[in-house]
mmCIF file of C-alpha atoms in Angstrom:
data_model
loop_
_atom_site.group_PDB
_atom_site.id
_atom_site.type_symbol
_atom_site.label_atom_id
_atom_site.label_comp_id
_atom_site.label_asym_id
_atom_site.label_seq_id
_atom_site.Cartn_x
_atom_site.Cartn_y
_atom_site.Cartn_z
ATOM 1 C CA UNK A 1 4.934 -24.365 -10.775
ATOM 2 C CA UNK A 2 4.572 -21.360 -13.457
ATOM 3 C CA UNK A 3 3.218 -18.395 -12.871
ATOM 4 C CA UNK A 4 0.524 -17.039 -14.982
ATOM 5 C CA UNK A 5 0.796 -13.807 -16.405
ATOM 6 C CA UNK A 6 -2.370 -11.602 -15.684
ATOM 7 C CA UNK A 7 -2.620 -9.866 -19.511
ATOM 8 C CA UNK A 8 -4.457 -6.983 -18.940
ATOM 9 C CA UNK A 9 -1.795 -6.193 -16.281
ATOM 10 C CA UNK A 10 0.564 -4.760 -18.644
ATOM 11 C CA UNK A 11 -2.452 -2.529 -20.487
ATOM 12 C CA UNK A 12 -1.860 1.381 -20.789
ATOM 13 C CA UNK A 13 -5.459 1.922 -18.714
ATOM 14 C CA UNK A 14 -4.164 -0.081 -16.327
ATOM 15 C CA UNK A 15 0.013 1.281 -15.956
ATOM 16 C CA UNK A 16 -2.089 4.916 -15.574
ATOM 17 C CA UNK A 17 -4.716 3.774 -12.879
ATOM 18 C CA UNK A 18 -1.653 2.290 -10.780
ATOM 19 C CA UNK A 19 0.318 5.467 -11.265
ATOM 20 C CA UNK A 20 -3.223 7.727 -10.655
ATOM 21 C CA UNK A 21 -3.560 5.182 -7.675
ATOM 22 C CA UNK A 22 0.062 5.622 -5.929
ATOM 23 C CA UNK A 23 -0.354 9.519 -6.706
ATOM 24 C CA UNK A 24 -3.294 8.963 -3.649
ATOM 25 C CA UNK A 25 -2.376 5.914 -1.772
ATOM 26 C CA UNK A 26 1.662 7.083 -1.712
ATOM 27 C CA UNK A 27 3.388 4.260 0.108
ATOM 28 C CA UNK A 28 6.281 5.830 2.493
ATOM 29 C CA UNK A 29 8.761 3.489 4.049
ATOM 30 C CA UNK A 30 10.944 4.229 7.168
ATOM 31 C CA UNK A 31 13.923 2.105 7.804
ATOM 32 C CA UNK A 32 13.700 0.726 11.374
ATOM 33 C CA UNK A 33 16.435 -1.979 11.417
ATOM 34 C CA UNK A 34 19.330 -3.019 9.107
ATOM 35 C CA UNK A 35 21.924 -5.372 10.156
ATOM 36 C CA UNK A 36 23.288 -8.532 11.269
ATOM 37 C CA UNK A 37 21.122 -10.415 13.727
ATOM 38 C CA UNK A 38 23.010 -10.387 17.247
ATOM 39 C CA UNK A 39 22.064 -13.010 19.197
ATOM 40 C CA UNK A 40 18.398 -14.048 19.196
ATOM 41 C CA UNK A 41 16.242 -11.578 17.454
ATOM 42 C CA UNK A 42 12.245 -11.326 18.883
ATOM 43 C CA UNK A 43 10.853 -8.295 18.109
ATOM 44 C CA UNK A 44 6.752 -7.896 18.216
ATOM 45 C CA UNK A 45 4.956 -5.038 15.570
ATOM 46 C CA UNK A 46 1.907 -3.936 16.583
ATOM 47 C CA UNK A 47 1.505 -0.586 15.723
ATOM 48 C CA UNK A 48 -1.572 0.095 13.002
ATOM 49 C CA UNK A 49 1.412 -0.033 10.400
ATOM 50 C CA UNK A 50 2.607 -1.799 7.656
ATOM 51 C CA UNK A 51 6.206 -3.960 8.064
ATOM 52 C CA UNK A 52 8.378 -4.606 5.417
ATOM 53 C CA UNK A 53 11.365 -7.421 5.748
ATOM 54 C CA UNK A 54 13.887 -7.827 3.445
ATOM 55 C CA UNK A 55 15.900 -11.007 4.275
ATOM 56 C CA UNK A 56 19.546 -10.913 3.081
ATOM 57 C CA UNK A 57 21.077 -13.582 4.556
ATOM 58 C CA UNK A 58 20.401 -16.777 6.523
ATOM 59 C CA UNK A 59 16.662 -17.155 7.929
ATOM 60 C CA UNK A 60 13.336 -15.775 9.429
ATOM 61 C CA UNK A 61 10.212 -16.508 11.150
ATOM 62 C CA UNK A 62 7.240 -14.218 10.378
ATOM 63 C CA UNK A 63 5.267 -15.266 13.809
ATOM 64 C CA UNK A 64 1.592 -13.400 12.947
ATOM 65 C CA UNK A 65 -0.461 -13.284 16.351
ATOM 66 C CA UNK A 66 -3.443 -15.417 15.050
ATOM 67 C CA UNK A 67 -2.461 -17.565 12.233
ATOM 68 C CA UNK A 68 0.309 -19.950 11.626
ATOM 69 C CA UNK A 69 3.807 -18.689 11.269
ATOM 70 C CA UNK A 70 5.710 -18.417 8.166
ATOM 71 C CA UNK A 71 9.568 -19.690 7.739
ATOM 72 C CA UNK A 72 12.003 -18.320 4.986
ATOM 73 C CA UNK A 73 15.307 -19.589 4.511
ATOM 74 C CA UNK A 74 16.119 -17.916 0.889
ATOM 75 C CA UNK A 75 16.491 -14.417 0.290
ATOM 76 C CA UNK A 76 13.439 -12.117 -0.002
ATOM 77 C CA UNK A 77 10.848 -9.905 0.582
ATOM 78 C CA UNK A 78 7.958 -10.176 3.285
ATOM 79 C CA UNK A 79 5.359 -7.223 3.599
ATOM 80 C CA UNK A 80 2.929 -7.489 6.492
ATOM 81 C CA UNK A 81 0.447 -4.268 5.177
ATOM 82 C CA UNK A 82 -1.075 -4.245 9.044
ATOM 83 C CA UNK A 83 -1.585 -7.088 10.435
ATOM 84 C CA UNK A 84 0.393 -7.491 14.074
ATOM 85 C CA UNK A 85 3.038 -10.107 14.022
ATOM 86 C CA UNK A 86 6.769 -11.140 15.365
ATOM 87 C CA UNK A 87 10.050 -11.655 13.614
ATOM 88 C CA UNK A 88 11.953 -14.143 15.363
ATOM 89 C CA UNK A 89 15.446 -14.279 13.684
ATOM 90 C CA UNK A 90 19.089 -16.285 14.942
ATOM 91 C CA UNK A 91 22.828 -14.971 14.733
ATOM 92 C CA UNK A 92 23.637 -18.642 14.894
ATOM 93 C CA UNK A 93 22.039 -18.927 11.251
ATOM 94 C CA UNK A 94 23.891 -16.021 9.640
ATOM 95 C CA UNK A 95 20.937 -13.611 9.437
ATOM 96 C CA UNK A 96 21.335 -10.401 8.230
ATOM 97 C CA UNK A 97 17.991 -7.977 7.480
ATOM 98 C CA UNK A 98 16.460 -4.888 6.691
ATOM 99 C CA UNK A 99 13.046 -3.723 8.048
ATOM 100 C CA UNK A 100 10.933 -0.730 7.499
ATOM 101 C CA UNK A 101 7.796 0.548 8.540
ATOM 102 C CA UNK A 102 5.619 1.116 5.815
ATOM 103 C CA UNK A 103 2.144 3.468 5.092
ATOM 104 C CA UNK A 104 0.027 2.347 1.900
ATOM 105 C CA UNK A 105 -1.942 5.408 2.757
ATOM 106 C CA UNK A 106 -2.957 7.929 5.360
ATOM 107 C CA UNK A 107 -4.904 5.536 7.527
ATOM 108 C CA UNK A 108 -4.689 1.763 8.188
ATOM 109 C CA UNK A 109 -8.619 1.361 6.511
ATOM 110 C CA UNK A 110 -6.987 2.831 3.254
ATOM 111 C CA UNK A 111 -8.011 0.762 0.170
ATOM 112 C CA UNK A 112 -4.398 -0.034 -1.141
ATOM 113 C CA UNK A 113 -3.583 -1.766 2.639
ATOM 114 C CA UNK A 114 -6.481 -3.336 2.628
ATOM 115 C CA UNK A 115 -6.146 -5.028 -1.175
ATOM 116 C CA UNK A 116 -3.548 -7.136 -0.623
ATOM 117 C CA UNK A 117 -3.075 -10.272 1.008
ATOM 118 C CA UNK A 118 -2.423 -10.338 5.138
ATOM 119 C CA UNK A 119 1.608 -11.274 4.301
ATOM 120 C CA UNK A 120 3.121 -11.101 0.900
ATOM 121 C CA UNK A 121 5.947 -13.292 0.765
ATOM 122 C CA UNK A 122 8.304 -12.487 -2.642
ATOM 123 C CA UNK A 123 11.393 -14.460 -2.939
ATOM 124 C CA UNK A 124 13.809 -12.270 -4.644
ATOM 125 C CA UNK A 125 14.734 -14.828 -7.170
ATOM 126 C CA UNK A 126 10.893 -14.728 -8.317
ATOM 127 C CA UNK A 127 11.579 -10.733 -8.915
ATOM 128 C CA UNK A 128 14.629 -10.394 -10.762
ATOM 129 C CA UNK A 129 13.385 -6.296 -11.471
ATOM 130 C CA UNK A 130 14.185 -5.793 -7.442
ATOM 131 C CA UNK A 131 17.824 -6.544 -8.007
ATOM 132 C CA UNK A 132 19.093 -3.412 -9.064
ATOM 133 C CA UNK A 133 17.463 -1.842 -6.212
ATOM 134 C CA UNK A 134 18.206 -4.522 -3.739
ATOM 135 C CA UNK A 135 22.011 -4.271 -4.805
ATOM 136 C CA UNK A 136 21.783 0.012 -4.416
ATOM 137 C CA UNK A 137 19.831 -0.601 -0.599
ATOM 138 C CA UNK A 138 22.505 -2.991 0.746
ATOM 139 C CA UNK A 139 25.403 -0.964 -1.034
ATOM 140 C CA UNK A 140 24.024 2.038 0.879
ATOM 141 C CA UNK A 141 23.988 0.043 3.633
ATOM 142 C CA UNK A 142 27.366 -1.510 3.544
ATOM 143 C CA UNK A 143 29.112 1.836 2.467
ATOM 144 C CA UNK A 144 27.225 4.296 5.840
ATOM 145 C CA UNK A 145 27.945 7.592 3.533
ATOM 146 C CA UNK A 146 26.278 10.451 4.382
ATOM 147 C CA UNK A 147 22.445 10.429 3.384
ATOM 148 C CA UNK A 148 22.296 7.119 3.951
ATOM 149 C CA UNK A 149 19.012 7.004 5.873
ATOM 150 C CA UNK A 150 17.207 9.006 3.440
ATOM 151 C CA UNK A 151 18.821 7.270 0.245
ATOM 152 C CA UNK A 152 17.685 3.598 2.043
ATOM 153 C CA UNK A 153 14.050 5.265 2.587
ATOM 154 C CA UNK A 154 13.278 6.186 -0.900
ATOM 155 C CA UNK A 155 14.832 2.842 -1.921
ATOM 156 C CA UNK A 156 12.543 0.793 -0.001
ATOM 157 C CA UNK A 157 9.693 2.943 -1.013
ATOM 158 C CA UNK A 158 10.889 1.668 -4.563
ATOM 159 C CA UNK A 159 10.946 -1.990 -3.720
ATOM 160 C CA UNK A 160 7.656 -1.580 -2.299
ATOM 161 C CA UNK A 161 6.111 -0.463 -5.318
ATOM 162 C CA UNK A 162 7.923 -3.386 -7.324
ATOM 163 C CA UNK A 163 6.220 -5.912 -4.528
ATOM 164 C CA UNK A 164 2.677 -4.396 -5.799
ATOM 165 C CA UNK A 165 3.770 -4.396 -9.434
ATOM 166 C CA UNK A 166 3.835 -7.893 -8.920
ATOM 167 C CA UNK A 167 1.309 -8.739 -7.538
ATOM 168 C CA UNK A 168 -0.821 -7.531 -10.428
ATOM 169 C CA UNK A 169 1.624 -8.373 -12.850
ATOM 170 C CA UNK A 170 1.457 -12.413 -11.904
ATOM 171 C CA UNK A 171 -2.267 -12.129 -10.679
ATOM 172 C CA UNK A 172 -1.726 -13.078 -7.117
ATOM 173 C CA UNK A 173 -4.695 -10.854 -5.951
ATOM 174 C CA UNK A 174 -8.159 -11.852 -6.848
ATOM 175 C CA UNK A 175 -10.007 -8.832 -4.592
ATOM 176 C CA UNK A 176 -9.179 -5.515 -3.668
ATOM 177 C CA UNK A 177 -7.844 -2.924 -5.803
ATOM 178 C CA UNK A 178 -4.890 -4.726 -7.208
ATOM 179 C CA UNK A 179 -7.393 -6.899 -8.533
ATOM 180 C CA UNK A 180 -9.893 -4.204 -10.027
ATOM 181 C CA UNK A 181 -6.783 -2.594 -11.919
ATOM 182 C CA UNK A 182 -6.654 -5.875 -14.070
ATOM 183 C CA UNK A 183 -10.707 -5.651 -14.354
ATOM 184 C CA UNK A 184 -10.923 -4.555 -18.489
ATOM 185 C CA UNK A 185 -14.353 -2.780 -16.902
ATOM 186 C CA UNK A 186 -13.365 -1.973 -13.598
ATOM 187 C CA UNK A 187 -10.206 -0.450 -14.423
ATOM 188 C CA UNK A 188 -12.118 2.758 -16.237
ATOM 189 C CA UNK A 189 -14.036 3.782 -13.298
ATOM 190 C CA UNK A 190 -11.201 3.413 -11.325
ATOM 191 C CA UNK A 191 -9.163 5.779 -13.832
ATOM 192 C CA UNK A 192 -11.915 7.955 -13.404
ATOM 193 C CA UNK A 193 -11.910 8.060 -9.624
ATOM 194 C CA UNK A 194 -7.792 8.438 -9.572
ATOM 195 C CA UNK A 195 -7.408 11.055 -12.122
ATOM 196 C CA UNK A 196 -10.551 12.969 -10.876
ATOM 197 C CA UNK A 197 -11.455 12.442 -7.431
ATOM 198 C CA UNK A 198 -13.134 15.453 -6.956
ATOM 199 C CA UNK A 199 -15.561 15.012 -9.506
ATOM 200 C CA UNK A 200 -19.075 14.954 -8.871
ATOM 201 C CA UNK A 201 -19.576 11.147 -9.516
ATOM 202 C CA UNK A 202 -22.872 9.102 -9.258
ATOM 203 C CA UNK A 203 -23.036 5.266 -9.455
ATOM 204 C CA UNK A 204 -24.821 5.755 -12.904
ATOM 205 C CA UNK A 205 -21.593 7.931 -13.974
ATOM 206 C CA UNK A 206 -18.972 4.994 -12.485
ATOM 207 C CA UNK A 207 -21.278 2.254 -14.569
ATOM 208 C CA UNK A 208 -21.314 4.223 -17.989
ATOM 209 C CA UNK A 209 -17.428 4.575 -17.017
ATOM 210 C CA UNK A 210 -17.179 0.886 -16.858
ATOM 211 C CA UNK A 211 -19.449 0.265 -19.950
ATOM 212 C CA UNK A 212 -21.815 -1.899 -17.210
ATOM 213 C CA UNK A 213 -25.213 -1.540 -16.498
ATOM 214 C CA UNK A 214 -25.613 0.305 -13.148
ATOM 215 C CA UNK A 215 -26.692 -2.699 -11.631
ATOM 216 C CA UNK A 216 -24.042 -5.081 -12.951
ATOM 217 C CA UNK A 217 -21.350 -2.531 -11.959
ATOM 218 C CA UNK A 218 -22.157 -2.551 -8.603
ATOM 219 C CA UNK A 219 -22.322 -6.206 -7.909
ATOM 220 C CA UNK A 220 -18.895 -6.280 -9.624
ATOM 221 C CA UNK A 221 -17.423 -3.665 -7.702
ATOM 222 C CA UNK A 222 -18.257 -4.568 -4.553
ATOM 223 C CA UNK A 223 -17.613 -8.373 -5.535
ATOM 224 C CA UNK A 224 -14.031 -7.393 -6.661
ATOM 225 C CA UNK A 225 -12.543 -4.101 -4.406
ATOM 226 C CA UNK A 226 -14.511 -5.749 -1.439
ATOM 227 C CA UNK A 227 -16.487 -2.472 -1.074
ATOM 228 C CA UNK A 228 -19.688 -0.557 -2.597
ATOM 229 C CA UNK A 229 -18.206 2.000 -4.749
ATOM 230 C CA UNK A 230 -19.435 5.260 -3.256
ATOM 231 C CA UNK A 231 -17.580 3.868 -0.092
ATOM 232 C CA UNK A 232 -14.387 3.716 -2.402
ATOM 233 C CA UNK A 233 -14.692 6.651 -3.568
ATOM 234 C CA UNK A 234 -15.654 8.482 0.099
ATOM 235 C CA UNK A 235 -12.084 6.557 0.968
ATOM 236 C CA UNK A 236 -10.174 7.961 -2.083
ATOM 237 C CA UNK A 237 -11.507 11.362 -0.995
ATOM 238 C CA UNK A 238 -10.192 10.711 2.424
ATOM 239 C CA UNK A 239 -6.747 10.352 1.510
ATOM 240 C CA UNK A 240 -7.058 13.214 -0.662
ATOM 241 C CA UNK A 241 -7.929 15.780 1.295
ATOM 242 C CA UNK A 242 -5.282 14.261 4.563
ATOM 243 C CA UNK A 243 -2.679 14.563 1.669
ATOM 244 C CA UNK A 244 -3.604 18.395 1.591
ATOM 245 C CA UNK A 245 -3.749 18.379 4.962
ATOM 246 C CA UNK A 246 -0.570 17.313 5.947
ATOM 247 C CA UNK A 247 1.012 19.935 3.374
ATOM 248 C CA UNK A 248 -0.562 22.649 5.573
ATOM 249 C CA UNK A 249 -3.648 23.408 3.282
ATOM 250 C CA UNK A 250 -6.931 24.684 4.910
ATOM 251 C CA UNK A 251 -9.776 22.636 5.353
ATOM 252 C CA UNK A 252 -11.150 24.563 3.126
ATOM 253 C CA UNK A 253 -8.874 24.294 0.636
ATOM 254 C CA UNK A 254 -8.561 20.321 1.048
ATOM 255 C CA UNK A 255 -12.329 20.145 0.848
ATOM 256 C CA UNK A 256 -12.262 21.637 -2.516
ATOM 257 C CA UNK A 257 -9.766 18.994 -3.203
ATOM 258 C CA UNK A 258 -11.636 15.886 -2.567
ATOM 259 C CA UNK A 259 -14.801 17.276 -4.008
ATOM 260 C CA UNK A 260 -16.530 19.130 -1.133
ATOM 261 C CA UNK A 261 -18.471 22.401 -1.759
ATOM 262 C CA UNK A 262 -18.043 23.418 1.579
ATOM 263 C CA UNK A 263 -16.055 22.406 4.899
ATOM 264 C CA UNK A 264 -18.998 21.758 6.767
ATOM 265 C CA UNK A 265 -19.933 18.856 4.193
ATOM 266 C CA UNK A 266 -16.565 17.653 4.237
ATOM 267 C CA UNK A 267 -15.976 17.527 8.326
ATOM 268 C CA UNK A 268 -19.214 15.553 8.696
ATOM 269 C CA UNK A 269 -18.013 13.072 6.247
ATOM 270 C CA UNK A 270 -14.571 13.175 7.638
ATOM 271 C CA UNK A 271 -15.834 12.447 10.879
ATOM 272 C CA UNK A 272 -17.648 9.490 9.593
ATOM 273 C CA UNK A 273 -14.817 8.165 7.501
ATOM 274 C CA UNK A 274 -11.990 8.533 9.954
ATOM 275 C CA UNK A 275 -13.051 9.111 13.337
ATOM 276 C CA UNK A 276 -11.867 12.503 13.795
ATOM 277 C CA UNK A 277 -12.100 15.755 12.649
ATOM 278 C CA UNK A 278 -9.856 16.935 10.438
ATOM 279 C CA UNK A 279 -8.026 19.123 13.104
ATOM 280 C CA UNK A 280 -7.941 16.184 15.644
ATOM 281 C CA UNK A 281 -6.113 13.862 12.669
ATOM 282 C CA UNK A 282 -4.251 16.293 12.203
ATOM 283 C CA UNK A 283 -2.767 17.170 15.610
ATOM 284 C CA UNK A 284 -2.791 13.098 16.133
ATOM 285 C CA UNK A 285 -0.858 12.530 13.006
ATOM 286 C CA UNK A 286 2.180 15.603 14.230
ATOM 287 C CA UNK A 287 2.193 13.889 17.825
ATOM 288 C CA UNK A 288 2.916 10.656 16.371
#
């Protein structure tokens, strides 16, 4: 089967939303296993995280807890953005693998996590642009210099932003916003958003972005990203202001940020969005 080619993927509004959208959604990858598979490999994932697998050699099973399981027997990529599975993997069939926990985001409800399908299975022969990172992670791997864990981090940060590439690239995502970046209307707003989150935006402001009618735009938004925009936008801010967070800002200061005028406006709307106030994330996120 061919696979279609999504041509407003490749559009300059579209290469700056992604790169406006990473800037806020960074994805951060951990390497949590690397090896041959000794004996009979089982091991569960049920953390609130994302999972990537990167199948070498031999064969996997991707065992989610509530749907049917998925088999691969050719080298590639699987990225589980949060749902909780299994990998159940055989020395008898040669398997060797690397795995990493992976963040699309500063909390599991982030937009990015939640735009893409519950597994993304990419065959590395379907992504020849992984190879030159593939061949760098295993080299790393296979040479154990000094760095290595660090060097193998940033490289599977790398892949993962490859797996998103294409998934816009081939149009494998029809909601979320994956999906709204190849959206010739959607795709302004969501510039707008990106590159100015702090900005005091209305729905009538996100429609003339769009060049839609305020109604229109809203049906469209929600019908595509899967949520009103205001909500989007209340997320974006989120992830905003626990980016400035996490760099030891003020609330203060991250307020500002994601568009506040004042901390008290922005820990009420914290509180709603996440749970917590910022403090508590905080001091939850440096115990983790």
């Amino acid at each position: 089967s061919s696979i279609v080619t999504n041509n407003n993927a490749e559009s300059p509004e579209v290469m700056d939303s992604f790169d406006a959208l990473l800037n806020h959604f960074k994805p951060t990858a951990r390497m949590s296993f690397s090896g041959a598979v000794c004996g009979k490999l089982a091991s569960s994932y049920d953390d609130g995280f994302g999972h990537l697998h990167l199948l070498r050699t031999g064969s996997m099973t991707i065992q989610p807890h509530s749907s049917p399981a998925l088999h691969l027997s050719e080298p590639g990529a699987v990225l589980v953005p949060s749902m909780p599975h299994a990998l159940i993997a055989d020395e008898h069939d040669g398997t060797t693998l690397v795995c990493a926990t992976v963040e699309l985001g500063q909390h599991p409800g982030a937009p990015l996590a939640l735009a893409l399908p519950a597994i993304v299975t990419v065959p590395f022969s379907s992504c020849p642009q992984l190879e030159p990172a593939l061949d760098l992670l295993f080299n790393e791997f296979d040479d154990n210099r000094y760095g290595r864990q660090t060097a193998m981090d940033r490289l599977l940060e790398y892949i993962v932003i490859n797996l998103l590439r294409h998934q816009i690239e081939t149009g494998s995502v029809a909601r979320g916003i994956l999906a709204g970046l190849s959206d010739p209307h959607l795709s302004r707003s969501l510039v707008g958003m990106h590159e100015h989150p702090q900005r005091n935006w209305t729905l009538q402001a996100l429609a003339d972005e769009a060049s839609l009618s305020r109604a229109r735009f809203a049906e469209r938004f929600h019908q595509v990203i899967g949520l009103p925009p205001i909500s989007y936008l209340v997320a974006l801010r989120m992830n905003v202001a626990q980016e400035h967070l996490l760099r030891g800002r003020s609330a203060k200061v991250a307020a500002m940020h994601a568009g506040y005028s004042n901390a008290a406006a922005f820990t009420r709307a914290f509180v709603r969005s996440v749970g917590q106030s910022p403090m508590q994330w905080l001091a939850s996120r440096s115990s983790a």
